[in-house]
Coordinates of C-alpha atoms and ligand atoms in Angstrom, one line a residue:
M1 CA 26.0 1.8 22.9
A2 CA 26.2 -2.0 23.2
K3 CA 22.7 -2.6 24.5
A4 CA 19.8 -0.5 23.5
T5 CA 17.3 0.1 26.2
R6 CA 15.3 3.0 24.8
I7 CA 13.9 3.1 21.3
C8 CA 11.8 6.0 19.9
C9 CA 10.0 5.8 16.6
I10 CA 9.0 9.0 14.8
G11 CA 5.8 8.3 12.8
A12 CA 2.9 6.3 14.2
G13 CA 1.5 5.1 10.9
Y14 CA 1.0 1.8 9.1
V15 CA 4.7 0.9 9.5
G16 CA 5.8 2.7 12.8
G17 CA 2.9 1.4 14.9
P18 CA 2.9 -2.3 14.1
T19 CA 6.7 -2.5 13.8
M20 CA 7.3 -1.0 17.2
A21 CA 4.5 -3.0 18.8
M22 CA 6.3 -6.1 17.6
I23 CA 9.7 -5.0 18.9
A24 CA 8.1 -4.2 22.3
L25 CA 6.4 -7.6 22.4
K26 CA 9.6 -9.5 21.6
C27 CA 12.0 -7.3 23.6
P28 CA 10.4 -6.8 27.0
E29 CA 13.5 -5.1 28.4
I30 CA 13.4 -2.4 25.8
I31 CA 11.2 0.7 26.3
V32 CA 9.6 1.6 23.0
T33 CA 7.9 4.9 22.4
V34 CA 6.1 5.8 19.2
V35 CA 5.7 9.5 18.6
D36 CA 3.7 11.5 16.1
L37 CA 2.7 15.1 15.5
N38 CA -0.8 13.9 14.7
E39 CA -2.7 14.1 18.0
S40 CA -5.8 12.2 16.9
R41 CA -3.6 9.3 15.6
I42 CA -1.7 9.1 19.0
K43 CA -5.0 9.3 20.9
A44 CA -6.3 6.4 18.8
W45 CA -3.2 4.3 19.4
N46 CA -3.9 4.8 23.1
S47 CA -7.5 3.8 22.8
E48 CA -9.5 0.6 22.2
T49 CA -9.9 1.6 18.5
L50 CA -6.5 1.7 16.8
P51 CA -6.1 4.1 13.9
I52 CA -5.4 1.3 11.5
Y53 CA -7.1 -2.0 10.9
E54 CA -4.6 -4.9 10.8
P55 CA -5.5 -8.5 11.9
G56 CA -3.8 -9.4 15.2
L57 CA -2.4 -5.9 15.8
F58 CA -4.7 -5.0 18.7
E59 CA -3.7 -8.1 20.6
V60 CA 0.0 -7.3 20.3
V61 CA -0.6 -3.6 21.3
K62 CA -2.7 -4.6 24.2
A63 CA 0.0 -7.0 25.5
C64 CA 2.6 -4.3 25.8
R65 CA 0.9 -0.9 25.9
G66 CA 1.6 0.8 29.2
K67 CA 4.3 -1.7 30.0
N68 CA 7.1 -1.2 27.5
L69 CA 5.2 0.3 24.6
F70 CA 4.0 3.9 24.7
F71 CA 2.4 6.3 22.2
S72 CA 3.0 10.1 22.6
T73 CA 2.9 13.4 20.9
D74 CA 5.9 14.6 22.9
C75 CA 8.3 14.0 20.0
R76 CA 11.2 16.1 21.4
Y77 CA 11.3 14.5 24.8
H78 CA 11.2 10.9 23.7
V79 CA 13.7 11.4 20.9
A80 CA 16.1 13.1 23.3
Q81 CA 15.8 10.1 25.7
A82 CA 16.4 7.4 23.0
D83 CA 19.4 5.3 22.1
I84 CA 17.9 4.2 18.8
V85 CA 15.6 6.5 16.8
F86 CA 13.6 4.9 14.0
V87 CA 12.2 7.4 11.4
S88 CA 9.1 6.0 9.9
V89 CA 7.5 9.1 8.5
N90 CA 5.6 9.3 5.2
T91 CA 7.7 9.8 2.0
P92 CA 5.0 10.6 -0.5
T93 CA 5.5 11.5 -4.2
K94 CA 6.4 15.2 -4.6
M95 CA 3.3 17.2 -5.7
S96 CA 5.1 20.3 -7.0
G97 CA 8.4 21.8 -7.9
V98 CA 11.5 19.8 -9.2
G99 CA 10.6 16.2 -9.7
A100 CA 6.9 16.7 -9.2
G101 CA 4.9 13.5 -9.8
K102 CA 7.9 11.3 -9.5
A103 CA 10.5 12.2 -6.9
A104 CA 10.0 11.3 -3.2
D105 CA 9.1 14.2 -1.0
L106 CA 11.6 14.1 1.8
A107 CA 10.2 17.1 3.7
Y108 CA 8.8 15.0 6.5
W109 CA 12.1 13.2 6.8
E110 CA 14.1 16.3 6.8
G111 CA 11.8 17.9 9.4
A112 CA 12.3 14.8 11.6
A113 CA 16.1 15.0 11.2
R114 CA 16.2 18.6 12.1
M115 CA 14.2 17.9 15.3
I116 CA 16.4 15.0 16.2
A117 CA 19.5 17.1 15.8
S118 CA 18.2 20.0 17.9
V119 CA 17.1 17.9 20.9
S120 CA 20.0 15.3 21.0
T121 CA 22.4 15.6 23.9
S122 CA 23.6 12.0 23.6
S123 CA 24.8 9.9 20.6
K124 CA 22.2 7.9 18.8
I125 CA 21.6 5.4 16.1
I126 CA 19.2 6.8 13.5
V127 CA 17.3 4.2 11.5
E128 CA 15.8 4.9 8.2
K129 CA 12.6 2.9 8.3
S130 CA 10.8 4.9 5.7
T131 CA 11.3 4.0 2.1
V132 CA 13.7 6.6 0.8
P133 CA 15.7 7.3 -2.4
V134 CA 19.2 5.8 -2.5
K135 CA 21.8 8.1 -0.9
T136 CA 19.2 9.7 1.5
A137 CA 21.4 8.7 4.4
E138 CA 24.1 11.0 3.1
A139 CA 21.8 14.0 3.0
I140 CA 20.3 13.1 6.4
A141 CA 23.8 12.9 7.9
K142 CA 24.5 16.4 6.7
V143 CA 21.3 17.7 8.2
L144 CA 22.0 16.0 11.5
R145 CA 25.6 17.1 11.8
R146 CA 25.0 20.8 10.8
N147 CA 22.0 21.2 13.2
C148 CA 23.2 19.5 16.3
P149 CA 24.8 22.1 18.7
H150 CA 26.9 19.4 20.5
D151 CA 30.1 18.4 18.9
D152 CA 30.5 15.3 21.0
V153 CA 27.1 13.9 19.9
Q154 CA 27.5 11.2 17.2
F155 CA 24.8 10.0 14.8
E156 CA 25.2 6.6 13.1
I157 CA 22.7 6.2 10.3
L158 CA 21.4 2.8 9.3
S159 CA 19.0 1.8 6.6
N160 CA 16.5 -0.8 7.8
P161 CA 13.7 -0.8 5.2
E162 CA 10.4 -2.4 6.1
F163 CA 9.0 -5.2 3.9
L164 CA 5.7 -5.8 5.7
A165 CA 2.6 -5.8 3.6
E166 CA -0.7 -4.4 4.9
G167 CA -3.3 -6.9 6.0
T168 CA -0.5 -9.4 7.0
A169 CA 1.7 -7.0 8.9
I170 CA 1.7 -9.0 12.2
K171 CA 2.4 -12.2 10.4
D172 CA 5.2 -10.6 8.3
L173 CA 6.7 -9.0 11.4
T174 CA 6.5 -12.2 13.4
N175 CA 8.2 -14.3 10.8
P176 CA 10.0 -12.0 8.3
D177 CA 11.6 -13.5 5.2
R178 CA 14.5 -11.3 6.1
V179 CA 15.5 -8.2 8.0
L180 CA 17.8 -6.0 6.0
I181 CA 20.2 -3.6 7.8
G182 CA 22.5 -1.3 5.9
G183 CA 25.3 0.6 7.5
K184 CA 28.6 2.4 6.9
E185 CA 31.6 0.1 6.5
T186 CA 33.4 1.7 9.4
E187 CA 34.0 0.5 12.9
S188 CA 31.2 2.6 14.4
G189 CA 29.0 1.7 11.4
R190 CA 29.5 -2.0 12.1
A191 CA 28.8 -1.5 15.8
A192 CA 25.6 0.2 15.0
V193 CA 24.5 -2.6 12.6
A194 CA 25.3 -5.1 15.4
A195 CA 23.3 -3.1 18.0
L196 CA 20.2 -3.1 15.7
A197 CA 20.7 -6.7 14.7
S198 CA 20.7 -7.7 18.4
V199 CA 17.2 -6.2 18.7
Y200 CA 15.8 -8.2 15.9
A201 CA 17.8 -11.3 17.0
H202 CA 15.3 -11.5 19.9
W203 CA 13.0 -13.4 17.5
V204 CA 14.5 -13.4 14.0
P205 CA 16.9 -16.2 13.2
R206 CA 20.4 -14.7 12.7
E207 CA 20.7 -16.1 9.2
R208 CA 17.7 -14.0 8.2
I209 CA 19.2 -10.8 9.4
L210 CA 21.1 -9.5 6.3
C211 CA 23.7 -6.9 6.5
A212 CA 24.6 -4.6 3.6
N213 CA 26.1 -1.3 2.9
L214 CA 23.8 1.8 3.2
W215 CA 23.2 2.3 -0.5
S216 CA 22.5 -1.3 -1.2
A217 CA 19.9 -1.5 1.6
E218 CA 18.2 1.7 0.4
L219 CA 18.1 0.6 -3.2
S220 CA 17.0 -3.0 -2.3
K221 CA 13.8 -1.7 -0.9
L222 CA 12.8 0.3 -4.0
T223 CA 13.8 -2.6 -6.2
A224 CA 11.9 -5.2 -4.2
N225 CA 8.7 -3.2 -4.5
A226 CA 9.3 -2.5 -8.2
M227 CA 9.9 -6.2 -8.9
L228 CA 6.8 -7.3 -7.0
A229 CA 4.7 -4.7 -8.9
Q230 CA 6.4 -5.8 -12.2
R231 CA 5.1 -9.4 -11.6
I232 CA 1.6 -8.1 -11.2
S233 CA 1.8 -6.0 -14.3
S234 CA 3.3 -8.9 -16.2
V235 CA 0.5 -11.2 -15.3
N236 CA -2.1 -8.5 -15.8
S237 CA -0.8 -7.9 -19.3
I238 CA -1.2 -11.6 -20.0
S239 CA -4.7 -11.4 -18.7
A240 CA -5.6 -9.2 -21.6
L241 CA -4.1 -11.7 -24.0
C242 CA -6.0 -14.5 -22.3
E243 CA -9.3 -12.8 -22.9
A244 CA -8.3 -12.2 -26.6
T245 CA -7.3 -15.8 -27.1
G246 CA -9.5 -18.0 -24.9
A247 CA -6.7 -18.9 -22.5
D248 CA -7.3 -18.7 -18.7
V249 CA -4.9 -16.5 -16.7
Q250 CA -5.3 -18.6 -13.6
Q251 CA -4.2 -21.7 -15.4
V252 CA -1.4 -19.8 -17.0
A253 CA -0.3 -18.4 -13.7
H254 CA -0.4 -21.8 -12.1
A255 CA 1.7 -23.3 -14.9
L256 CA 4.2 -20.5 -14.5
G257 CA 4.2 -20.6 -10.7
T258 CA 5.1 -24.3 -10.5
D259 CA 8.4 -23.5 -12.1
S260 CA 10.5 -23.2 -9.0
R261 CA 12.6 -20.4 -10.6
I262 CA 9.4 -18.3 -11.0
G263 CA 7.5 -19.4 -7.9
P264 CA 3.7 -19.1 -7.3
K265 CA 3.4 -15.8 -5.4
F266 CA 2.2 -12.5 -6.7
L267 CA 0.8 -13.9 -9.9
N268 CA -2.9 -13.1 -9.2
A269 CA -4.3 -11.1 -12.1
S270 CA -6.3 -8.2 -10.8
V271 CA -7.9 -5.0 -11.8
G272 CA -4.6 -3.4 -10.9
F273 CA -2.2 -3.0 -8.0
G274 CA -2.8 -0.3 -5.4
G275 CA -1.5 0.7 -2.0
S276 CA 0.7 3.5 -0.8
C277 CA 4.0 1.9 -1.9
F278 CA 4.2 0.3 -5.3
Q279 CA 3.4 3.3 -7.6
K280 CA 5.2 5.8 -5.4
D281 CA 8.4 3.7 -5.1
I282 CA 8.5 2.9 -8.8
L283 CA 8.1 6.5 -9.7
N284 CA 10.9 7.3 -7.3
L285 CA 13.1 4.6 -8.9
V286 CA 12.2 6.1 -12.3
Y287 CA 13.2 9.5 -11.1
I288 CA 16.5 8.3 -9.8
C289 CA 17.3 6.6 -13.0
E290 CA 16.5 9.7 -15.0
S291 CA 18.6 11.8 -12.7
V292 CA 21.6 9.7 -13.4
G293 CA 21.0 9.6 -17.2
L294 CA 19.6 6.1 -17.4
K295 CA 16.6 6.9 -19.5
R296 CA 16.1 3.3 -20.9
V297 CA 16.1 1.9 -17.4
A298 CA 13.6 4.6 -16.3
D299 CA 11.3 3.8 -19.2
Y300 CA 11.5 0.1 -18.4
W301 CA 10.2 0.6 -14.9
H302 CA 7.7 3.2 -15.9
S303 CA 6.0 0.7 -18.1
V304 CA 5.0 -1.3 -15.0
I305 CA 2.8 1.7 -14.0
Q306 CA 1.6 2.2 -17.6
I307 CA 0.3 -1.4 -17.7
N308 CA -1.3 -0.9 -14.3
D309 CA -3.2 2.1 -15.6
Y310 CA -4.0 0.2 -18.8
Q311 CA -5.5 -2.6 -16.7
K312 CA -7.8 -0.3 -14.8
H313 CA -8.9 1.5 -18.0
R314 CA -9.5 -1.9 -19.7
F315 CA -11.8 -3.0 -16.8
V316 CA -13.9 0.2 -17.1
E317 CA -14.1 -0.2 -20.8
M318 CA -15.2 -3.8 -20.4
V319 CA -18.0 -2.8 -18.0
I320 CA -19.2 0.0 -20.2
S321 CA -19.0 -1.9 -23.5
S322 CA -20.7 -5.0 -22.1
M323 CA -23.6 -2.9 -20.8
F324 CA -24.5 -1.8 -24.3
N325 CA -22.0 1.0 -24.4
T326 CA -23.5 3.1 -21.7
V327 CA -23.9 3.0 -18.0
S328 CA -25.6 6.3 -17.9
G329 CA -28.1 6.4 -15.1
K330 CA -27.5 2.7 -14.3
K331 CA -26.9 1.7 -10.7
I332 CA -23.6 -0.3 -10.3
A333 CA -22.7 -1.9 -7.0
I334 CA -19.0 -1.6 -6.1
L335 CA -18.0 -4.4 -3.8
G336 CA -14.8 -3.5 -2.0
F337 CA -12.9 -0.2 -1.9
A338 CA -9.8 -1.0 0.0
F339 CA -6.7 -1.6 -2.1
K340 CA -6.6 -5.2 -0.9
K341 CA -8.4 -7.4 1.7
D342 CA -7.9 -7.2 5.4
T343 CA -7.1 -3.5 5.5
G344 CA -9.1 -0.3 5.6
D345 CA -6.4 1.5 3.6
T346 CA -7.5 3.1 0.3
R347 CA -4.3 4.8 -0.8
E348 CA -4.0 4.4 -4.6
T349 CA -6.7 1.7 -4.5
P350 CA -7.7 0.7 -8.1
A351 CA -11.3 1.2 -7.0
I352 CA -10.8 5.0 -7.2
D353 CA -9.9 4.9 -10.9
V354 CA -12.6 2.4 -11.8
C355 CA -15.2 4.5 -10.0
H356 CA -14.0 7.6 -11.7
G357 CA -14.2 5.9 -15.1
L358 CA -17.8 4.8 -14.4
I359 CA -18.8 8.2 -13.0
A360 CA -17.4 9.7 -16.2
D361 CA -20.0 7.7 -18.1
N362 CA -22.7 8.9 -15.6
A363 CA -23.2 5.7 -13.7
Q364 CA -24.8 5.8 -10.2
L365 CA -22.5 3.9 -7.8
C366 CA -23.3 2.2 -4.6
I367 CA -20.2 1.2 -2.7
Y368 CA -19.8 -1.4 0.0
D369 CA -16.6 -2.2 1.9
P370 CA -16.4 -3.9 5.3
Q371 CA -13.6 -1.7 6.6
V372 CA -13.7 1.6 4.7
Q373 CA -15.9 4.4 6.1
Q374 CA -18.2 6.6 4.0
D375 CA -16.3 9.8 4.6
Q376 CA -13.1 8.2 3.4
I377 CA -14.7 7.0 0.2
F378 CA -16.1 10.4 -0.6
R379 CA -12.8 12.1 0.2
D380 CA -10.9 9.7 -2.0
L381 CA -13.2 10.1 -4.9
S382 CA -13.1 13.9 -4.9
M383 CA -9.4 14.3 -4.0
P384 CA -7.3 15.8 -6.8
K385 CA -4.4 13.7 -8.1
F386 CA -1.3 15.3 -9.6
Q387 CA -1.3 16.0 -13.3
W388 CA 0.7 13.1 -14.7
D389 CA -1.6 10.7 -13.0
V390 CA -4.9 12.2 -14.2
P391 CA -6.1 9.4 -16.6
M392 CA -7.6 10.4 -19.8
L393 CA -10.5 8.0 -20.2
S394 CA -11.7 6.7 -23.5
N395 CA -14.5 9.2 -23.6
G396 CA -12.0 12.0 -23.1
A397 CA -13.2 13.0 -19.6
Q398 CA -10.7 14.3 -17.1
V399 CA -10.9 13.2 -13.5
P400 CA -11.3 13.7 -10.7
F401 CA -14.8 15.1 -10.0
S402 CA -16.0 17.8 -7.7
S403 CA -17.5 16.9 -4.3
R404 CA -20.9 17.9 -5.7
E405 CA -20.6 15.5 -8.6
I406 CA -19.5 12.7 -6.2
D407 CA -22.4 13.4 -3.9
R408 CA -24.8 13.2 -6.8
T409 CA -23.5 10.0 -8.2
V410 CA -22.1 7.9 -5.3
S411 CA -23.7 6.4 -2.3
V412 CA -22.2 4.1 0.3
S413 CA -24.0 1.2 2.0
S414 CA -23.1 -0.8 5.1
D415 CA -24.9 -3.8 3.6
P416 CA -23.7 -5.6 0.5
Y417 CA -27.3 -6.8 -0.3
K418 CA -28.6 -3.2 -0.2
A419 CA -25.7 -2.0 -2.4
C420 CA -26.6 -4.6 -5.0
A421 CA -30.4 -4.2 -4.9
G422 CA -31.8 -2.6 -8.0
S423 CA -28.3 -2.5 -9.6
H424 CA -27.6 -3.5 -13.2
A425 CA -24.1 -4.8 -12.4
L426 CA -21.8 -5.5 -9.5
C427 CA -18.0 -5.0 -9.7
V428 CA -15.7 -6.8 -7.3
M429 CA -12.8 -4.4 -6.5
T430 CA -11.3 -6.0 -3.4
E431 CA -10.8 -9.7 -2.7
W432 CA -12.6 -9.7 0.7
D433 CA -13.3 -13.3 1.7
E434 CA -16.9 -12.4 2.6
F435 CA -17.8 -11.6 -1.0
A436 CA -17.4 -15.3 -2.1
A437 CA -19.9 -16.3 0.7
L438 CA -22.7 -13.9 -0.4
D439 CA -26.1 -15.3 -1.3
F440 CA -26.0 -14.6 -5.0
D441 CA -29.5 -16.1 -5.6
R442 CA -30.8 -13.4 -3.4
I443 CA -28.6 -10.7 -5.1
F444 CA -29.7 -11.9 -8.6
A445 CA -33.4 -11.7 -7.6
S446 CA -32.9 -8.1 -6.4
M447 CA -31.1 -6.8 -9.5
S448 CA -32.2 -5.3 -12.9
K449 CA -31.8 -7.7 -15.8
P450 CA -29.6 -8.6 -17.5
A451 CA -27.6 -8.8 -14.3
F452 CA -23.8 -8.4 -14.8
V453 CA -21.0 -9.5 -12.5
F454 CA -17.5 -8.0 -13.3
D455 CA -15.1 -9.9 -11.1
G456 CA -11.9 -7.8 -10.9
R457 CA -10.3 -10.2 -8.5
N458 CA -11.4 -13.7 -9.7
I459 CA -12.7 -14.6 -6.3
L460 CA -16.3 -15.7 -7.2
D461 CA -17.6 -19.0 -8.4
H462 CA -18.2 -18.0 -12.0
E463 CA -19.9 -21.2 -13.2
R464 CA -22.3 -21.0 -10.3
L465 CA -23.1 -17.4 -11.0
R466 CA -23.8 -18.2 -14.7
S467 CA -26.1 -21.0 -13.6
I468 CA -28.1 -18.5 -11.6
G469 CA -28.4 -16.3 -14.6
F470 CA -25.7 -13.7 -14.3
I471 CA -23.6 -12.5 -17.2
V472 CA -20.1 -12.9 -15.8
Y473 CA -16.9 -11.1 -16.8
A474 CA -14.0 -12.8 -15.1
L475 CA -10.7 -11.1 -15.5
G476 CA -8.3 -12.9 -17.8
K477 CA -10.7 -15.8 -18.5
P478 CA -12.4 -16.8 -21.7
L479 CA -15.2 -14.3 -22.5
E480 CA -18.7 -15.7 -22.6
P481 CA -20.4 -15.1 -26.0
F482 CA -22.5 -12.2 -24.6
L483 CA -19.4 -10.3 -23.8
Q484 CA -17.5 -10.9 -27.0
K485 CA -17.1 -8.0 -29.4
Q486 CA -19.0 -8.7 -32.6
Ligands
NAD1 P1 1.8 6.9 7.3 O1 1.4 8.1 6.6 O2 0.8 5.9 7.7 O3 2.5 7.3 8.7 C1 3.5 8.3 8.7 C2 3.3 9.1 10.0 O4 4.4 10.0 10.2 C3 2.1 10.0 10.0 O5 1.2 9.6 11.1 C4 2.6 11.4 10.2 O6 1.8 12.3 11.0 C5 3.9 11.2 10.9 N1 4.9 12.2 10.7 C6 5.4 12.8 9.6 N2 6.3 13.7 9.9 C7 6.5 13.7 11.2 C8 7.4 14.4 12.1 N3 8.3 15.3 11.6 N4 7.3 14.1 13.4 C9 6.4 13.2 13.9 N5 5.6 12.5 13.1 C10 5.6 12.8 11.7 O7 2.9 6.2 6.5 P2 3.3 4.6 6.5 O8 2.4 3.9 5.6 O9 3.5 4.1 7.9 O10 4.7 4.7 5.7 C11 5.8 5.2 6.3 C12 7.1 4.9 5.5 O11 7.2 3.5 5.4 C13 6.9 5.4 4.0 O12 8.2 5.8 3.6 C14 6.5 4.2 3.3 O13 6.9 4.2 1.9 C15 7.2 3.1 4.0 N6 6.6 1.7 4.0 C16 5.2 1.6 4.1 C17 4.6 0.3 4.0 C18 3.2 0.2 4.2 O14 2.7 -0.9 4.0 N7 2.4 1.2 4.4 C19 5.4 -0.8 4.0 C20 6.8 -0.6 3.9 C21 7.4 0.7 3.9
UDX2 C1 3.8 -3.9 -0.6 C2 4.9 -5.0 -0.5 O1 4.3 -6.3 -0.7 C3 5.6 -4.9 0.9 O2 6.7 -5.8 0.9 C4 6.1 -3.5 1.1 O3 6.7 -3.4 2.3 C5 4.9 -2.5 1.0 O4 4.3 -2.6 -0.3 P1 1.3 -3.8 0.3 O5 1.2 -2.6 -0.7 O6 0.8 -3.6 1.7 O7 2.8 -4.3 0.4 O8 0.4 -5.0 -0.3 P2 0.7 -6.1 -1.4 O9 0.3 -7.4 -0.8 O10 2.1 -6.1 -1.9 O11 -0.3 -5.7 -2.5 C6 -0.1 -4.6 -3.3 C7 -1.2 -4.5 -4.4 O12 -1.0 -5.5 -5.3 C8 -2.6 -4.7 -3.8 O13 -3.5 -3.9 -4.5 C9 -2.9 -6.2 -4.2 O14 -4.2 -6.5 -4.4 C10 -2.1 -6.3 -5.5 N1 -1.8 -7.7 -5.9 C11 -0.9 -8.4 -5.1 C12 -2.3 -8.2 -7.1 O15 -3.0 -7.5 -7.8 N2 -1.9 -9.5 -7.4 C13 -1.0 -10.2 -6.6 O16 -0.7 -11.4 -7.0 C14 -0.6 -9.7 -5.4

């Protein structure tokens, strides 16, 4: 298997789609097929409206689709044909049973492995692209071996975790900091690592293709996400201290970031981190630590999530206490619902918890996001979360809310000015560039007074807003007298 000519990827999601499109673009001699059980997703990948919003993605897909990049629901056929099978299925947090609320649910992975085993008549490299618990490769190897009817078919399992971030996926894939490939330290393991490395070597400099053993590669991915999230929780915890002391979190972060040992990235204080990965992967890490008896280590990482929850609750409490201890019946504009800019993804977005907190105090919300559709917002706000994650807000209310309550308290606008008109406050939840360019004189004129701005991302010009007449809360910045507790 020296030279791979056919790659199949199971899972046409945020990772599978862009990653395979990039491989197809950079390796014109390789036929890449992305398969998924979800028909509508595959239909969208084959259309002019891709199922995910990602800057630059459409151009890459268009350049290769129908040439060496294909999207199909015929999983069995394309897996059977492939030399290398990437598995990029979802690995969510388990919702019930042993490890519920923490452990990774590997049911999709196992389903994919059973299917691979049943259709394979030739040897294959199986690549873990999904983020999985350490030692998953061992379990998957057993599933593959025991379910493949052909003794001469060999499976070599590699761990090749994906480090792309949403919103910058194409940039990250084009110029990755590193590509990590973990494999068994055997002759066939090393050959498989070399085969996959040669795919990436089409465009990634060799020195950035890192090789490791399987368990190190699996654990590196969980740890990378945990450490990124830990930086955000660290700076967010300091944002609370800044507000209490008159320091400015952006100045503190700048001072820290210029220390070359700390570095400037991932030090933006925010209303909280979101996204499909950070919380899920930390919980998974916590679960693994607990499973091997490392309770102190588990508690350490769990505190990263606790600070994240604290930050979201703190924001809600600031909104409510500033507005004379009640937002009941008041219209509040929510600017941004995606978990970060340049994506339409809302998985674990902090906006959900903030909206829930405000709805619990009977606010009327009007939400605007340039990429998130109304039905998605309604679904997110009425979707139950699992028990451990149901925040107990300061007023004792449990969330989430029924669809009826959401219908009664939430509206969605496709125009930010309409979302703000008549509102008592606006809350910035996502750092979309367009928010900084809004006409705030116009917005101020259309709002009830006093007009509040709660900037959960520190992207607005706060001095200018104050000069217009707004009362401004900027996260981690000195509080103006109006907002200070007496
Ligand atoms: P996703 O939910 O967007 O996509 C997963 C896809 O797999 C879905 O379309 C689903 O229908 C499909 N699928 C599940 N089981 C299948 C099966 N047996 N056969 C065929 N298709 C199947 O998920 P995602 O965001 O792309 O994440 C995938 C993995 O990558 C996860 O483990 C995640 O933790 C990891 N990851 C995600 C990101 C990110 O930014 N989203 C970044 C790095 C790593
Ligand atoms: C993350 C990892 O960055 C990526 O390497 C991994 O492959 C998947 O998980 P993603 O979740 O797509 O990527 O986005 P990321 O840019 O990491 O942001 C995650 C969350 O942290 C967002 O809600 C973002 O707004 C927030 N964030 C990020 C901050 O609050 N402050 C920061 O300084 C950086």
